[in-house]
């Protein structure tokens, strides 16, 4: 079983989760707004704290404010298991393949 758990930002296409779970049903892929996850509309710093406390890697397409928030988070002595900013030039299929590769490698 992999140790990686993904939290998808609320603006990430839901198809990404659908395709990830189609390929690997045992994968943990939550989305902001899911029960137990941060609620929709949560501020970026709150999401980063939640990921830190719950051991989730954030998958986001927020290239405007998230880099600033992650910098502030780390400067304040905090950490996160990881954050992946989606490449807008990659297809859903390519993104799924990359996230599956990372997830699978964590089992080694």
mmCIF file with all atom_site columns, C-alpha atoms in Angstrom:
data_model
loop_
_atom_site.group_PDB
_atom_site.id
_atom_site.type_symbol
_atom_site.label_atom_id
_atom_site.label_alt_id
_atom_site.label_comp_id
_atom_site.label_asym_id
_atom_site.label_entity_id
_atom_site.label_seq_id
_atom_site.pdbx_PDB_ins_code
_atom_site.Cartn_x
_atom_site.Cartn_y
_atom_site.Cartn_z
_atom_site.occupancy
_atom_site.B_iso_or_equiv
_atom_site.pdbx_formal_charge
_atom_site.auth_seq_id
_atom_site.auth_comp_id
_atom_site.auth_asym_id
_atom_site.auth_atom_id
_atom_site.pdbx_PDB_model_num
ATOM 1   C CA . UNK A 1 1   ? 0.000   0.000  0.000   1.00 0.00 ? 1   UNK A CA 1
ATOM 2   C CA . UNK A 1 2   ? 1.283   3.455  -0.902  1.00 0.00 ? 2   UNK A CA 1
ATOM 3   C CA . UNK A 1 3   ? 1.866   6.103  1.726   1.00 0.00 ? 3   UNK A CA 1
ATOM 4   C CA . UNK A 1 4   ? 0.897   8.873  -0.687  1.00 0.00 ? 4   UNK A CA 1
ATOM 5   C CA . UNK A 1 5   ? -2.509  10.497 -0.395  1.00 0.00 ? 5   UNK A CA 1
ATOM 6   C CA . UNK A 1 6   ? -3.578  13.240 -2.792  1.00 0.00 ? 6   UNK A CA 1
ATOM 7   C CA . UNK A 1 7   ? -5.802  16.230 -2.054  1.00 0.00 ? 7   UNK A CA 1
ATOM 8   C CA . UNK A 1 8   ? -7.096  17.897 -5.209  1.00 0.00 ? 8   UNK A CA 1
ATOM 9   C CA . UNK A 1 9   ? -7.685  21.621 -5.087  1.00 0.00 ? 9   UNK A CA 1
ATOM 10  C CA . UNK A 1 10  ? -11.318 22.546 -5.714  1.00 0.00 ? 10  UNK A CA 1
ATOM 11  C CA . UNK A 1 11  ? -10.499 24.041 -9.123  1.00 0.00 ? 11  UNK A CA 1
ATOM 12  C CA . UNK A 1 12  ? -8.803  20.889 -10.414 1.00 0.00 ? 12  UNK A CA 1
ATOM 13  C CA . UNK A 1 13  ? -10.933 19.052 -12.979 1.00 0.00 ? 13  UNK A CA 1
ATOM 14  C CA . UNK A 1 14  ? -12.871 16.257 -11.235 1.00 0.00 ? 14  UNK A CA 1
ATOM 15  C CA . UNK A 1 15  ? -11.985 14.007 -14.178 1.00 0.00 ? 15  UNK A CA 1
ATOM 16  C CA . UNK A 1 16  ? -8.477  13.750 -12.723 1.00 0.00 ? 16  UNK A CA 1
ATOM 17  C CA . UNK A 1 17  ? -9.792  11.961 -9.631  1.00 0.00 ? 17  UNK A CA 1
ATOM 18  C CA . UNK A 1 18  ? -12.104 9.763  -11.696 1.00 0.00 ? 18  UNK A CA 1
ATOM 19  C CA . UNK A 1 19  ? -9.246  8.647  -13.937 1.00 0.00 ? 19  UNK A CA 1
ATOM 20  C CA . UNK A 1 20  ? -6.815  8.099  -11.051 1.00 0.00 ? 20  UNK A CA 1
ATOM 21  C CA . UNK A 1 21  ? -9.319  5.896  -9.236  1.00 0.00 ? 21  UNK A CA 1
ATOM 22  C CA . UNK A 1 22  ? -10.207 4.033  -12.435 1.00 0.00 ? 22  UNK A CA 1
ATOM 23  C CA . UNK A 1 23  ? -6.532  3.119  -12.785 1.00 0.00 ? 23  UNK A CA 1
ATOM 24  C CA . UNK A 1 24  ? -5.897  2.446  -9.093  1.00 0.00 ? 24  UNK A CA 1
ATOM 25  C CA . UNK A 1 25  ? -9.034  2.022  -6.956  1.00 0.00 ? 25  UNK A CA 1
ATOM 26  C CA . UNK A 1 26  ? -7.040  1.704  -3.713  1.00 0.00 ? 26  UNK A CA 1
ATOM 27  C CA . UNK A 1 27  ? -5.479  5.146  -4.134  1.00 0.00 ? 27  UNK A CA 1
ATOM 28  C CA . UNK A 1 28  ? -6.563  7.830  -1.663  1.00 0.00 ? 28  UNK A CA 1
ATOM 29  C CA . UNK A 1 29  ? -7.665  10.864 -3.704  1.00 0.00 ? 29  UNK A CA 1
ATOM 30  C CA . UNK A 1 30  ? -9.746  13.452 -1.898  1.00 0.00 ? 30  UNK A CA 1
ATOM 31  C CA . UNK A 1 31  ? -10.957 16.771 -3.173  1.00 0.00 ? 31  UNK A CA 1
ATOM 32  C CA . UNK A 1 32  ? -11.540 19.995 -1.305  1.00 0.00 ? 32  UNK A CA 1
ATOM 33  C CA . UNK A 1 33  ? -15.175 19.909 -0.270  1.00 0.00 ? 33  UNK A CA 1
ATOM 34  C CA . UNK A 1 34  ? -15.212 16.134 0.363   1.00 0.00 ? 34  UNK A CA 1
ATOM 35  C CA . UNK A 1 35  ? -16.251 14.967 3.842   1.00 0.00 ? 35  UNK A CA 1
ATOM 36  C CA . UNK A 1 36  ? -13.191 15.160 6.087   1.00 0.00 ? 36  UNK A CA 1
ATOM 37  C CA . UNK A 1 37  ? -11.307 17.479 3.712   1.00 0.00 ? 37  UNK A CA 1
ATOM 38  C CA . UNK A 1 38  ? -11.155 21.270 3.894   1.00 0.00 ? 38  UNK A CA 1
ATOM 39  C CA . UNK A 1 39  ? -14.416 22.864 2.821   1.00 0.00 ? 39  UNK A CA 1
ATOM 40  C CA . UNK A 1 40  ? -14.831 24.603 -0.520  1.00 0.00 ? 40  UNK A CA 1
ATOM 41  C CA . UNK A 1 41  ? -13.695 28.188 -0.288  1.00 0.00 ? 41  UNK A CA 1
ATOM 42  C CA . UNK A 1 42  ? -10.995 27.397 2.299   1.00 0.00 ? 42  UNK A CA 1
ATOM 43  C CA . UNK A 1 43  ? -8.069  29.778 2.172   1.00 0.00 ? 43  UNK A CA 1
ATOM 44  C CA . UNK A 1 44  ? -4.754  28.499 0.817   1.00 0.00 ? 44  UNK A CA 1
ATOM 45  C CA . UNK A 1 45  ? -2.953  28.728 4.200   1.00 0.00 ? 45  UNK A CA 1
ATOM 46  C CA . UNK A 1 46  ? -5.731  26.645 5.805   1.00 0.00 ? 46  UNK A CA 1
ATOM 47  C CA . UNK A 1 47  ? -5.393  24.022 3.073   1.00 0.00 ? 47  UNK A CA 1
ATOM 48  C CA . UNK A 1 48  ? -1.628  23.826 3.573   1.00 0.00 ? 48  UNK A CA 1
ATOM 49  C CA . UNK A 1 49  ? -2.064  23.374 7.344   1.00 0.00 ? 49  UNK A CA 1
ATOM 50  C CA . UNK A 1 50  ? -4.655  20.655 6.742   1.00 0.00 ? 50  UNK A CA 1
ATOM 51  C CA . UNK A 1 51  ? -2.292  18.825 4.341   1.00 0.00 ? 51  UNK A CA 1
ATOM 52  C CA . UNK A 1 52  ? 0.495   19.073 6.911   1.00 0.00 ? 52  UNK A CA 1
ATOM 53  C CA . UNK A 1 53  ? -1.690  17.705 9.709   1.00 0.00 ? 53  UNK A CA 1
ATOM 54  C CA . UNK A 1 54  ? -3.235  14.919 7.620   1.00 0.00 ? 54  UNK A CA 1
ATOM 55  C CA . UNK A 1 55  ? -0.296  13.821 5.465   1.00 0.00 ? 55  UNK A CA 1
ATOM 56  C CA . UNK A 1 56  ? -1.764  14.687 2.058   1.00 0.00 ? 56  UNK A CA 1
ATOM 57  C CA . UNK A 1 57  ? 0.052   15.967 -1.014  1.00 0.00 ? 57  UNK A CA 1
ATOM 58  C CA . UNK A 1 58  ? -1.779  18.917 -2.528  1.00 0.00 ? 58  UNK A CA 1
ATOM 59  C CA . UNK A 1 59  ? -2.450  18.808 -6.269  1.00 0.00 ? 59  UNK A CA 1
ATOM 60  C CA . UNK A 1 60  ? -3.304  22.287 -7.516  1.00 0.00 ? 60  UNK A CA 1
ATOM 61  C CA . UNK A 1 61  ? -3.508  24.423 -10.609 1.00 0.00 ? 61  UNK A CA 1
ATOM 62  C CA . UNK A 1 62  ? -3.193  27.599 -8.526  1.00 0.00 ? 62  UNK A CA 1
ATOM 63  C CA . UNK A 1 63  ? -0.037  29.148 -9.933  1.00 0.00 ? 63  UNK A CA 1
ATOM 64  C CA . UNK A 1 64  ? -0.886  32.668 -8.748  1.00 0.00 ? 64  UNK A CA 1
ATOM 65  C CA . UNK A 1 65  ? -1.189  32.638 -4.975  1.00 0.00 ? 65  UNK A CA 1
ATOM 66  C CA . UNK A 1 66  ? -0.134  29.141 -3.887  1.00 0.00 ? 66  UNK A CA 1
ATOM 67  C CA . UNK A 1 67  ? 3.644   29.657 -4.395  1.00 0.00 ? 67  UNK A CA 1
ATOM 68  C CA . UNK A 1 68  ? 3.530   32.688 -2.084  1.00 0.00 ? 68  UNK A CA 1
ATOM 69  C CA . UNK A 1 69  ? 1.501   30.792 0.511   1.00 0.00 ? 69  UNK A CA 1
ATOM 70  C CA . UNK A 1 70  ? 3.779   27.748 0.477   1.00 0.00 ? 70  UNK A CA 1
ATOM 71  C CA . UNK A 1 71  ? 6.801   30.053 0.911   1.00 0.00 ? 71  UNK A CA 1
ATOM 72  C CA . UNK A 1 72  ? 5.163   31.738 3.911   1.00 0.00 ? 72  UNK A CA 1
ATOM 73  C CA . UNK A 1 73  ? 4.140   28.345 5.314   1.00 0.00 ? 73  UNK A CA 1
ATOM 74  C CA . UNK A 1 74  ? 7.720   27.065 5.214   1.00 0.00 ? 74  UNK A CA 1
ATOM 75  C CA . UNK A 1 75  ? 9.189   30.342 6.528   1.00 0.00 ? 75  UNK A CA 1
ATOM 76  C CA . UNK A 1 76  ? 6.930   29.910 9.564   1.00 0.00 ? 76  UNK A CA 1
ATOM 77  C CA . UNK A 1 77  ? 8.607   26.584 10.347  1.00 0.00 ? 77  UNK A CA 1
ATOM 78  C CA . UNK A 1 78  ? 5.811   24.481 8.881   1.00 0.00 ? 78  UNK A CA 1
ATOM 79  C CA . UNK A 1 79  ? 6.008   21.758 6.253   1.00 0.00 ? 79  UNK A CA 1
ATOM 80  C CA . UNK A 1 80  ? 3.787   19.865 3.841   1.00 0.00 ? 80  UNK A CA 1
ATOM 81  C CA . UNK A 1 81  ? 4.268   16.345 2.503   1.00 0.00 ? 81  UNK A CA 1
ATOM 82  C CA . UNK A 1 82  ? 4.289   17.832 -0.990  1.00 0.00 ? 82  UNK A CA 1
ATOM 83  C CA . UNK A 1 83  ? 2.597   20.088 -3.467  1.00 0.00 ? 83  UNK A CA 1
ATOM 84  C CA . UNK A 1 84  ? 2.235   19.490 -7.177  1.00 0.00 ? 84  UNK A CA 1
ATOM 85  C CA . UNK A 1 85  ? 1.304   22.371 -9.439  1.00 0.00 ? 85  UNK A CA 1
ATOM 86  C CA . UNK A 1 86  ? -0.352  20.966 -12.528 1.00 0.00 ? 86  UNK A CA 1
ATOM 87  C CA . UNK A 1 87  ? 1.255   21.699 -15.865 1.00 0.00 ? 87  UNK A CA 1
ATOM 88  C CA . UNK A 1 88  ? -1.385  23.357 -18.052 1.00 0.00 ? 88  UNK A CA 1
ATOM 89  C CA . UNK A 1 89  ? 0.333   21.916 -21.146 1.00 0.00 ? 89  UNK A CA 1
ATOM 90  C CA . UNK A 1 90  ? -0.183  18.320 -20.000 1.00 0.00 ? 90  UNK A CA 1
ATOM 91  C CA . UNK A 1 91  ? -3.305  16.329 -20.774 1.00 0.00 ? 91  UNK A CA 1
ATOM 92  C CA . UNK A 1 92  ? -5.366  14.641 -18.058 1.00 0.00 ? 92  UNK A CA 1
ATOM 93  C CA . UNK A 1 93  ? -3.937  11.309 -19.261 1.00 0.00 ? 93  UNK A CA 1
ATOM 94  C CA . UNK A 1 94  ? -0.338  12.548 -18.927 1.00 0.00 ? 94  UNK A CA 1
ATOM 95  C CA . UNK A 1 95  ? -1.053  13.971 -15.482 1.00 0.00 ? 95  UNK A CA 1
ATOM 96  C CA . UNK A 1 96  ? -2.682  10.715 -14.372 1.00 0.00 ? 96  UNK A CA 1
ATOM 97  C CA . UNK A 1 97  ? 0.345   8.745  -15.559 1.00 0.00 ? 97  UNK A CA 1
ATOM 98  C CA . UNK A 1 98  ? 2.732   11.018 -13.642 1.00 0.00 ? 98  UNK A CA 1
ATOM 99  C CA . UNK A 1 99  ? 0.703   10.904 -10.409 1.00 0.00 ? 99  UNK A CA 1
ATOM 100 C CA . UNK A 1 100 ? 0.373   7.108  -10.704 1.00 0.00 ? 100 UNK A CA 1
ATOM 101 C CA . UNK A 1 101 ? 4.134   6.780  -11.186 1.00 0.00 ? 101 UNK A CA 1
ATOM 102 C CA . UNK A 1 102 ? 4.836   8.861  -8.077  1.00 0.00 ? 102 UNK A CA 1
ATOM 103 C CA . UNK A 1 103 ? 2.206   6.981  -6.088  1.00 0.00 ? 103 UNK A CA 1
ATOM 104 C CA . UNK A 1 104 ? 3.543   3.591  -7.200  1.00 0.00 ? 104 UNK A CA 1
ATOM 105 C CA . UNK A 1 105 ? 7.159   4.530  -6.471  1.00 0.00 ? 105 UNK A CA 1
ATOM 106 C CA . UNK A 1 106 ? 6.239   5.323  -2.874  1.00 0.00 ? 106 UNK A CA 1
ATOM 107 C CA . UNK A 1 107 ? 5.507   1.623  -2.310  1.00 0.00 ? 107 UNK A CA 1
ATOM 108 C CA . UNK A 1 108 ? 9.119   0.630  -2.841  1.00 0.00 ? 108 UNK A CA 1
#
